[in-house]
Amino acid sequence: MTTDLLDLASLLTDEERAVQSRVRALVDREIRPQIADWFERAVFPRELVPALAAEGLLGMHLTGYGCAGRSAVEYGIAMQELEAGDSGIRTFVSVQGSLAMTAIAKHGSEEQQSAWLPRMAAGEAIGCFALTEPDAGSDPGAMRTFARRDGDDWILDGEKRWIGLASIADVAVVWAQTDDGVRGFLVETSTQGRPTPGFTATPIAPKLSMRASIQCDIALDGVRVPESMRLPDARGLRAPFECLGEARFGIAWGALGAARDALETTLAYVGEREVFGRPLAGMQLTQARLAEMVLSLQQAQLLALHLGRRKDAELLRPHEISMGKLASCRAAIDICREARALLGGNGITLDLSPMRHAANLESVRTYEGTDEVHTLVIGQALTGISAFRG
């Protein structure tokens, strides 16, 4: 039973449909059979990384250095399929590719790109993106992490929080204040098998969301970084924001994968579940809720596709990405909650996906910009007036 009542598949090219089929098959083969166990045990399946790399999903929107060089729409389609499996798995791909690898690709030197991007695309090295701090989330300009010059090196001191993959990362893209504004640094988390002095990454636990993913606190206590590891083209907050834009675009697609999976799971359930001698799917109230769910899903999918086409045409603007993330996250979490309700008591178990998706989406709608932040971005685009400090 299809949820694509508008036949949006007909708007995709043959190559885009091929990407969709390949990633959907990977999810069906590698993720669906085990995701409930990973979520319950709160483990990230690092053994999955080679399969993601082999499919060309790590830094897939980048060109060169072993990256797949896929279009924005193809990237979005892949994120939607991965998140139909689980938001935590899609988050790994986003952190690795849209954040860490993009930072190196956009702002790194040729030497840095050659050293890291091929290994990261192959899944041989993992990266993280250290921007958020305990007291600087929605306002990254308030970051306190500081890098001071010491001869040919930099000394980093500070704290970061909610940093995906940090405890398993080989390289951390760390953003810090300097005497000359915000700069980015590549911090190797270990050298010759020994932890880098002063760098500590501690997984945050216990969590009720994103349990098949890793988020960490980072402590930077006098971490020494050579000048050669500073990102030379990263100047000011615009640099990390360019990376966040890539991740937010992926979320605008990805969240809808969770929503679609929740709807498909619910359709199958209500078609088999009998109430008062007839299928639950035959009840008017059930059909009304399902109709609202598919309407909301397909509206958001149309918006995501439109944004993808604009991105491929190099026309996409930051406020459009905010519209996509805000609309998709709102729609997805509402769909997953409605799906859980239609599943009744069985909906609170890990045998069925909607409540797991809904829990994950509480994180997805918060990271890479909260609903409120994206609302203000849209408001500024409409009025020309920034209200962030109003």
GROMACS .gro file of C-alpha atoms in nm:
model
  390
    1MET     CA    1   0.000   0.000   0.000
    2THR     CA    2   0.162   0.327  -0.110
    3THR     CA    3   0.173   0.654   0.079
    4ASP     CA    4   0.278   0.839  -0.240
    5LEU     CA    5  -0.073   0.943  -0.340
    6LEU     CA    6   0.063   1.236  -0.543
    7ASP     CA    7   0.302   1.011  -0.737
    8LEU     CA    8   0.601   1.223  -0.638
    9ALA     CA    9   0.821   0.940  -0.761
   10SER     CA   10   0.732   1.049  -1.114
   11LEU     CA   11   0.913   1.379  -1.045
   12LEU     CA   12   1.243   1.198  -0.988
   13THR     CA   13   1.497   1.106  -1.253
   14ASP     CA   14   1.599   0.747  -1.317
   15GLU     CA   15   1.926   0.804  -1.131
   16GLU     CA   16   1.744   0.958  -0.833
   17ARG     CA   17   1.510   0.659  -0.817
   18ALA     CA   18   1.812   0.428  -0.837
   19VAL     CA   19   1.970   0.601  -0.535
   20GLN     CA   20   1.640   0.566  -0.350
   21SER     CA   21   1.621   0.195  -0.425
   22ARG     CA   22   1.980   0.125  -0.325
   23VAL     CA   23   1.962   0.308   0.005
   24ARG     CA   24   1.619   0.163   0.086
   25ALA     CA   25   1.759  -0.185   0.026
   26LEU     CA   26   2.054  -0.110   0.256
   27VAL     CA   27   1.815   0.004   0.529
   28ASP     CA   28   1.597  -0.305   0.488
   29ARG     CA   29   1.900  -0.532   0.495
   30GLU     CA   30   2.131  -0.373   0.752
   31ILE     CA   31   1.921  -0.150   0.979
   32ARG     CA   32   1.559  -0.260   1.018
   33PRO     CA   33   1.635  -0.609   1.154
   34GLN     CA   34   1.850  -0.470   1.437
   35ILE     CA   35   1.745  -0.113   1.510
   36ALA     CA   36   1.510  -0.199   1.798
   37ASP     CA   37   1.793  -0.383   1.973
   38TRP     CA   38   2.042  -0.100   1.912
   39PHE     CA   39   1.791   0.155   2.041
   40GLU     CA   40   1.704  -0.047   2.351
   41ARG     CA   41   2.070  -0.108   2.438
   42ALA     CA   42   2.165   0.250   2.347
   43VAL     CA   43   2.451   0.152   2.119
   44PHE     CA   44   2.571   0.300   1.792
   45PRO     CA   45   2.644   0.017   1.545
   46ARG     CA   46   2.993   0.111   1.436
   47GLU     CA   47   3.003  -0.210   1.235
   48LEU     CA   48   2.753  -0.043   1.000
   49VAL     CA   49   3.000   0.225   0.889
   50PRO     CA   50   3.171   0.018   0.614
   51ALA     CA   51   2.834  -0.053   0.450
   52LEU     CA   52   2.743   0.317   0.456
   53ALA     CA   53   3.080   0.403   0.306
   54ALA     CA   54   3.055   0.133   0.039
   55GLU     CA   55   2.725   0.283  -0.074
   56GLY     CA   56   2.900   0.620  -0.114
   57LEU     CA   57   2.691   0.790   0.155
   58LEU     CA   58   2.972   0.959   0.352
   59GLY     CA   59   3.023   1.307   0.212
   60MET     CA   60   2.814   1.201  -0.087
   61HIS     CA   61   2.736   1.563  -0.185
   62LEU     CA   62   3.107   1.649  -0.208
   63THR     CA   63   3.321   1.605  -0.518
   64GLY     CA   64   3.671   1.461  -0.532
   65TYR     CA   65   3.884   1.295  -0.265
   66GLY     CA   66   3.687   0.973  -0.296
   67CYS     CA   67   3.348   1.139  -0.244
   68ALA     CA   68   3.051   1.042  -0.459
   69GLY     CA   69   2.970   1.387  -0.599
   70ARG     CA   70   2.594   1.331  -0.589
   71SER     CA   71   2.333   1.600  -0.644
   72ALA     CA   72   2.145   1.774  -0.364
   73VAL     CA   73   1.827   1.585  -0.449
   74GLU     CA   74   2.009   1.252  -0.446
   75TYR     CA   75   2.161   1.342  -0.110
   76GLY     CA   76   1.818   1.437   0.026
   77ILE     CA   77   1.664   1.114  -0.099
   78ALA     CA   78   1.937   0.914   0.073
   79MET     CA   79   1.878   1.099   0.402
   80GLN     CA   80   1.504   1.027   0.380
   81GLU     CA   81   1.565   0.658   0.330
   82LEU     CA   82   1.822   0.636   0.611
   83GLU     CA   83   1.593   0.811   0.857
   84ALA     CA   84   1.313   0.575   0.769
   85GLY     CA   85   1.544   0.329   0.940
   86ASP     CA   86   1.639   0.554   1.231
   87SER     CA   87   1.727   0.917   1.294
   88GLY     CA   88   2.042   0.812   1.478
   89ILE     CA   89   2.185   0.641   1.172
   90ARG     CA   90   2.102   0.936   0.947
   91THR     CA   91   2.261   1.163   1.208
   92PHE     CA   92   2.588   0.972   1.179
   93VAL     CA   93   2.594   1.034   0.805
   94SER     CA   94   2.503   1.400   0.855
   95VAL     CA   95   2.770   1.465   1.117
   96GLN     CA   96   3.036   1.284   0.916
   97GLY     CA   97   2.951   1.433   0.577
   98SER     CA   98   2.750   1.753   0.611
   99LEU     CA   99   2.938   1.887   0.912
  100ALA     CA  100   3.290   1.748   0.960
  101MET     CA  101   3.375   1.668   0.597
  102THR     CA  102   3.205   1.981   0.466
  103ALA     CA  103   3.406   2.196   0.707
  104ILE     CA  104   3.729   2.049   0.570
  105ALA     CA  105   3.611   2.065   0.208
  106LYS     CA  106   3.493   2.427   0.230
  107HIS     CA  107   3.749   2.576   0.465
  108GLY     CA  108   4.048   2.343   0.476
  109SER     CA  109   4.379   2.354   0.296
  110GLU     CA  110   4.470   2.116   0.015
  111GLU     CA  111   4.690   1.926   0.259
  112GLN     CA  112   4.408   1.893   0.511
  113GLN     CA  113   4.160   1.783   0.245
  114SER     CA  114   4.400   1.523   0.106
  115ALA     CA  115   4.482   1.393   0.453
  116TRP     CA  116   4.128   1.353   0.579
  117LEU     CA  117   3.857   1.348   0.314
  118PRO     CA  118   3.950   1.020   0.137
  119ARG     CA  119   3.972   0.836   0.470
  120MET     CA  120   3.645   0.985   0.593
  121ALA     CA  121   3.463   0.902   0.268
  122ALA     CA  122   3.583   0.542   0.303
  123GLY     CA  123   3.471   0.524   0.666
  124GLU     CA  124   3.830   0.471   0.778
  125ALA     CA  125   3.827   0.790   0.985
  126ILE     CA  126   3.537   0.944   1.173
  127GLY     CA  127   3.490   1.313   1.240
  128CYS     CA  128   3.286   1.530   1.472
  129PHE     CA  129   3.185   1.896   1.468
  130ALA     CA  130   3.234   2.077   1.798
  131LEU     CA  131   3.038   2.402   1.798
  132THR     CA  132   2.768   2.383   2.068
  133GLU     CA  133   2.865   2.457   2.429
  134PRO     CA  134   2.691   2.414   2.766
  135ASP     CA  135   2.597   2.785   2.763
  136ALA     CA  136   2.606   2.852   2.388
  137GLY     CA  137   2.353   2.652   2.189
  138SER     CA  138   2.120   2.868   1.982
  139ASP     CA  139   2.363   3.158   2.028
  140PRO     CA  140   2.701   3.023   1.913
  141GLY     CA  141   2.845   3.373   1.924
  142ALA     CA  142   2.844   3.334   2.302
  143MET     CA  143   3.098   3.050   2.286
  144ARG     CA  144   3.367   3.060   2.553
  145THR     CA  145   3.609   2.808   2.407
  146PHE     CA  146   3.922   3.006   2.332
  147ALA     CA  147   4.231   2.942   2.123
  148ARG     CA  148   4.542   3.143   2.208
  149ARG     CA  149   4.855   3.158   2.000
  150ASP     CA  150   5.170   3.004   2.148
  151GLY     CA  151   5.457   3.028   1.900
  152ASP     CA  152   5.373   2.810   1.599
  153ASP     CA  153   5.090   2.638   1.789
  154TRP     CA  154   4.748   2.716   1.929
  155ILE     CA  155   4.631   2.624   2.280
  156LEU     CA  156   4.260   2.540   2.309
  157ASP     CA  157   4.064   2.562   2.634
  158GLY     CA  158   3.691   2.523   2.684
  159GLU     CA  159   3.392   2.291   2.683
  160LYS     CA  160   3.157   2.161   2.416
  161ARG     CA  161   2.827   1.975   2.459
  162TRP     CA  162   2.597   1.759   2.247
  163ILE     CA  163   2.877   1.680   2.003
  164GLY     CA  164   2.780   1.385   1.785
  165LEU     CA  165   3.034   1.102   1.746
  166ALA     CA  166   3.301   1.276   1.958
  167SER     CA  167   3.394   0.968   2.162
  168ILE     CA  168   3.465   0.761   1.849
  169ALA     CA  169   3.600   1.042   1.630
  170ASP     CA  170   3.951   1.045   1.488
  171VAL     CA  171   3.936   1.417   1.420
  172ALA     CA  172   3.730   1.692   1.580
  173VAL     CA  173   3.645   2.013   1.398
  174VAL     CA  174   3.659   2.253   1.693
  175TRP     CA  175   3.531   2.609   1.671
  176ALA     CA  176   3.686   2.859   1.910
  177GLN     CA  177   3.714   3.228   1.979
  178THR     CA  178   4.051   3.388   1.914
  179ASP     CA  179   4.185   3.741   1.945
  180ASP     CA  180   4.082   3.774   1.579
  181GLY     CA  181   3.732   3.624   1.592
  182VAL     CA  182   3.597   3.269   1.556
  183ARG     CA  183   3.828   3.018   1.389
  184GLY     CA  184   3.812   2.645   1.316
  185PHE     CA  185   4.073   2.386   1.413
  186LEU     CA  186   4.126   2.019   1.334
  187VAL     CA  187   4.206   1.835   1.655
  188GLU     CA  188   4.330   1.479   1.621
  189THR     CA  189   4.180   1.288   1.912
  190SER     CA  190   4.479   1.055   1.938
  191THR     CA  191   4.834   1.029   1.806
  192GLN     CA  192   5.017   0.701   1.764
  193GLY     CA  193   4.740   0.525   1.952
  194ARG     CA  194   4.755   0.752   2.255
  195PRO     CA  195   4.483   1.005   2.348
  196THR     CA  196   4.563   1.365   2.269
  197PRO     CA  197   4.661   1.538   2.596
  198GLY     CA  198   4.382   1.761   2.725
  199PHE     CA  199   4.110   1.628   2.492
  200THR     CA  200   3.833   1.429   2.661
  201ALA     CA  201   3.504   1.317   2.504
  202THR     CA  202   3.240   1.168   2.736
  203PRO     CA  203   2.915   1.018   2.601
  204ILE     CA  204   2.599   1.176   2.743
  205ALA     CA  205   2.377   0.918   2.913
  206PRO     CA  206   2.112   0.814   2.984
  207LYS     CA  207   1.904   0.948   2.694
  208LEU     CA  208   1.540   0.904   2.596
  209SER     CA  209   1.607   1.003   2.233
  210MET     CA  210   1.870   0.920   1.968
  211ARG     CA  211   1.966   0.611   2.162
  212ALA     CA  212   2.129   0.444   1.859
  213SER     CA  213   2.357   0.743   1.822
  214ILE     CA  214   2.638   0.908   2.018
  215GLN     CA  215   2.638   1.258   2.164
  216CYS     CA  216   2.914   1.376   2.393
  217ASP     CA  217   3.053   1.639   2.623
  218ILE     CA  218   3.402   1.752   2.521
  219ALA     CA  219   3.658   1.903   2.756
  220LEU     CA  220   3.949   2.095   2.607
  221ASP     CA  221   4.218   2.153   2.867
  222GLY     CA  222   4.525   2.309   2.715
  223VAL     CA  223   4.499   2.111   2.391
  224ARG     CA  224   4.796   2.200   2.170
  225VAL     CA  225   4.722   2.227   1.798
  226PRO     CA  226   4.979   2.322   1.531
  227GLU     CA  227   4.907   2.612   1.297
  228SER     CA  228   4.893   2.359   1.013
  229MET     CA  229   4.572   2.221   1.166
  230ARG     CA  230   4.386   2.552   1.163
  231LEU     CA  231   4.126   2.570   0.885
  232PRO     CA  232   4.275   2.857   0.682
  233ASP     CA  233   3.954   2.969   0.512
  234ALA     CA  234   3.732   2.955   0.822
  235ARG     CA  235   3.678   3.309   0.946
  236GLY     CA  236   3.391   3.410   1.172
  237LEU     CA  237   3.063   3.233   1.245
  238ARG     CA  238   2.973   3.226   0.878
  239ALA     CA  239   3.210   2.931   0.838
  240PRO     CA  240   3.031   2.689   1.074
  241PHE     CA  241   2.694   2.824   0.959
  242GLU     CA  242   2.774   2.716   0.602
  243CYS     CA  243   2.821   2.362   0.733
  244LEU     CA  244   2.503   2.381   0.939
  245GLY     CA  245   2.313   2.479   0.625
  246GLU     CA  246   2.418   2.153   0.461
  247ALA     CA  247   2.305   1.951   0.762
  248ARG     CA  248   1.975   2.138   0.792
  249PHE     CA  249   1.899   2.069   0.427
  250GLY     CA  250   1.951   1.697   0.492
  251ILE     CA  251   1.722   1.711   0.795
  252ALA     CA  252   1.444   1.870   0.586
  253TRP     CA  253   1.447   1.546   0.387
  254GLY     CA  254   1.546   1.301   0.658
  255ALA     CA  255   1.272   1.377   0.909
  256LEU     CA  256   1.018   1.284   0.645
  257GLY     CA  257   1.167   0.936   0.622
  258ALA     CA  258   1.077   0.880   0.987
  259ALA     CA  259   0.729   1.015   0.918
  260ARG     CA  260   0.680   0.795   0.612
  261ASP     CA  261   0.791   0.485   0.799
  262ALA     CA  262   0.554   0.565   1.085
  263LEU     CA  263   0.265   0.607   0.842
  264GLU     CA  264   0.348   0.287   0.654
  265THR     CA  265   0.376   0.093   0.980
  266THR     CA  266   0.040   0.227   1.093
  267LEU     CA  267  -0.134   0.152   0.763
  268ALA     CA  268  -0.023  -0.209   0.785
  269TYR     CA  269  -0.138  -0.235   1.146
  270VAL     CA  270  -0.483  -0.081   1.109
  271GLY     CA  271  -0.547  -0.294   0.803
  272GLU     CA  272  -0.506  -0.610   1.011
  273ARG     CA  273  -0.633  -0.498   1.352
  274GLU     CA  274  -1.003  -0.572   1.400
  275VAL     CA  275  -1.226  -0.367   1.629
  276PHE     CA  276  -1.595  -0.443   1.679
  277GLY     CA  277  -1.578  -0.703   1.403
  278ARG     CA  278  -1.421  -0.489   1.132
  279PRO     CA  279  -1.072  -0.363   1.040
  280LEU     CA  280  -0.963  -0.053   1.225
  281ALA     CA  281  -0.876   0.091   0.883
  282GLY     CA  282  -1.246   0.090   0.796
  283MET     CA  283  -1.339   0.333   1.073
  284GLN     CA  284  -1.414   0.690   0.969
  285LEU     CA  285  -1.207   0.840   1.250
  286THR     CA  286  -0.910   0.624   1.151
  287GLN     CA  287  -0.934   0.725   0.787
  288ALA     CA  288  -0.964   1.092   0.882
  289ARG     CA  289  -0.641   1.072   1.082
  290LEU     CA  290  -0.461   0.880   0.810
  291ALA     CA  291  -0.572   1.132   0.548
  292GLU     CA  292  -0.436   1.420   0.752
  293MET     CA  293  -0.109   1.235   0.802
  294VAL     CA  294  -0.050   1.163   0.434
  295LEU     CA  295  -0.154   1.516   0.337
  296SER     CA  296   0.099   1.664   0.579
  297LEU     CA  297   0.370   1.421   0.468
  298GLN     CA  298   0.333   1.487   0.098
  299GLN     CA  299   0.315   1.864   0.139
  300ALA     CA  300   0.647   1.852   0.321
  301GLN     CA  301   0.796   1.613   0.064
  302LEU     CA  302   0.703   1.852  -0.215
  303LEU     CA  303   0.875   2.136  -0.029
  304ALA     CA  304   1.189   1.924   0.027
  305LEU     CA  305   1.204   1.833  -0.342
  306HIS     CA  306   1.158   2.197  -0.442
  307LEU     CA  307   1.443   2.298  -0.211
  308GLY     CA  308   1.661   2.024  -0.358
  309ARG     CA  309   1.602   2.144  -0.712
  310ARG     CA  310   1.685   2.499  -0.607
  311LYS     CA  311   2.000   2.383  -0.433
  312ASP     CA  312   2.114   2.196  -0.742
  313ALA     CA  313   2.053   2.516  -0.939
  314GLU     CA  314   2.260   2.710  -0.679
  315LEU     CA  315   1.959   2.926  -0.593
  316LEU     CA  316   1.885   2.808  -0.239
  317ARG     CA  317   1.896   3.075   0.033
  318PRO     CA  318   1.937   3.023   0.411
  319HIS     CA  319   1.580   3.117   0.500
  320GLU     CA  320   1.450   2.855   0.255
  321ILE     CA  321   1.648   2.588   0.439
  322SER     CA  322   1.494   2.712   0.764
  323MET     CA  323   1.149   2.680   0.611
  324GLY     CA  324   1.228   2.324   0.508
  325LYS     CA  325   1.365   2.209   0.842
  326LEU     CA  326   1.086   2.374   1.039
  327ALA     CA  327   0.808   2.239   0.816
  328SER     CA  328   0.949   1.887   0.795
  329CYS     CA  329   1.019   1.849   1.166
  330ARG     CA  330   0.675   1.981   1.261
  331ALA     CA  331   0.502   1.751   1.016
  332ALA     CA  332   0.712   1.448   1.104
  333ILE     CA  333   0.669   1.463   1.479
  334ASP     CA  334   0.293   1.519   1.448
  335ILE     CA  335   0.263   1.222   1.210
  336CYS     CA  336   0.462   0.995   1.442
  337ARG     CA  337   0.254   1.092   1.743
  338GLU     CA  338  -0.071   1.031   1.555
  339ALA     CA  339   0.066   0.699   1.434
  340ARG     CA  340   0.147   0.594   1.788
  341ALA     CA  341  -0.206   0.679   1.898
  342LEU     CA  342  -0.359   0.464   1.624
  343LEU     CA  343  -0.143   0.172   1.733
  344GLY     CA  344  -0.295   0.178   2.080
  345GLY     CA  345  -0.106   0.012   2.362
  346ASN     CA  346   0.106  -0.186   2.118
  347GLY     CA  347   0.244   0.144   1.995
  348ILE     CA  348   0.459   0.195   2.302
  349THR     CA  349   0.671  -0.114   2.229
  350LEU     CA  350   0.984  -0.129   2.016
  351ASP     CA  351   0.811  -0.386   1.796
  352LEU     CA  352   0.657  -0.089   1.613
  353SER     CA  353   0.856   0.213   1.500
  354PRO     CA  354   0.643   0.530   1.545
  355MET     CA  355   0.717   0.601   1.913
  356ARG     CA  356   1.090   0.544   1.857
  357HIS     CA  357   1.075   0.787   1.564
  358ALA     CA  358   0.879   1.040   1.771
  359ALA     CA  359   1.136   1.023   2.051
  360ASN     CA  360   1.422   1.071   1.805
  361LEU     CA  361   1.248   1.363   1.638
  362GLU     CA  362   1.247   1.554   1.967
  363SER     CA  363   1.623   1.574   1.916
  364VAL     CA  364   1.605   1.635   1.542
  365ARG     CA  365   1.375   1.934   1.581
  366THR     CA  366   1.615   2.076   1.844
  367TYR     CA  367   1.959   2.033   1.688
  368GLU     CA  368   2.085   2.236   1.391
  369GLY     CA  369   1.852   2.514   1.503
  370THR     CA  370   1.540   2.495   1.719
  371ASP     CA  371   1.192   2.572   1.588
  372GLU     CA  372   1.226   2.918   1.743
  373VAL     CA  373   1.556   2.992   1.569
  374HIS     CA  374   1.420   2.895   1.228
  375THR     CA  375   1.104   3.095   1.293
  376LEU     CA  376   1.317   3.404   1.353
  377VAL     CA  377   1.524   3.338   1.039
  378ILE     CA  378   1.200   3.331   0.839
  379GLY     CA  379   1.073   3.641   1.019
  380GLN     CA  380   1.389   3.831   0.934
  381ALA     CA  381   1.357   3.729   0.568
  382LEU     CA  382   1.001   3.864   0.566
  383THR     CA  383   1.061   4.192   0.750
  384GLY     CA  384   1.427   4.268   0.699
  385ILE     CA  385   1.460   4.310   1.076
  386SER     CA  386   1.656   4.072   1.300
  387ALA     CA  387   1.468   3.987   1.620
  388PHE     CA  388   1.726   3.749   1.767
  389ARG     CA  389   1.820   3.995   2.040
  390GLY     CA  390   1.481   4.162   2.062
   0.00000   0.00000   0.00000
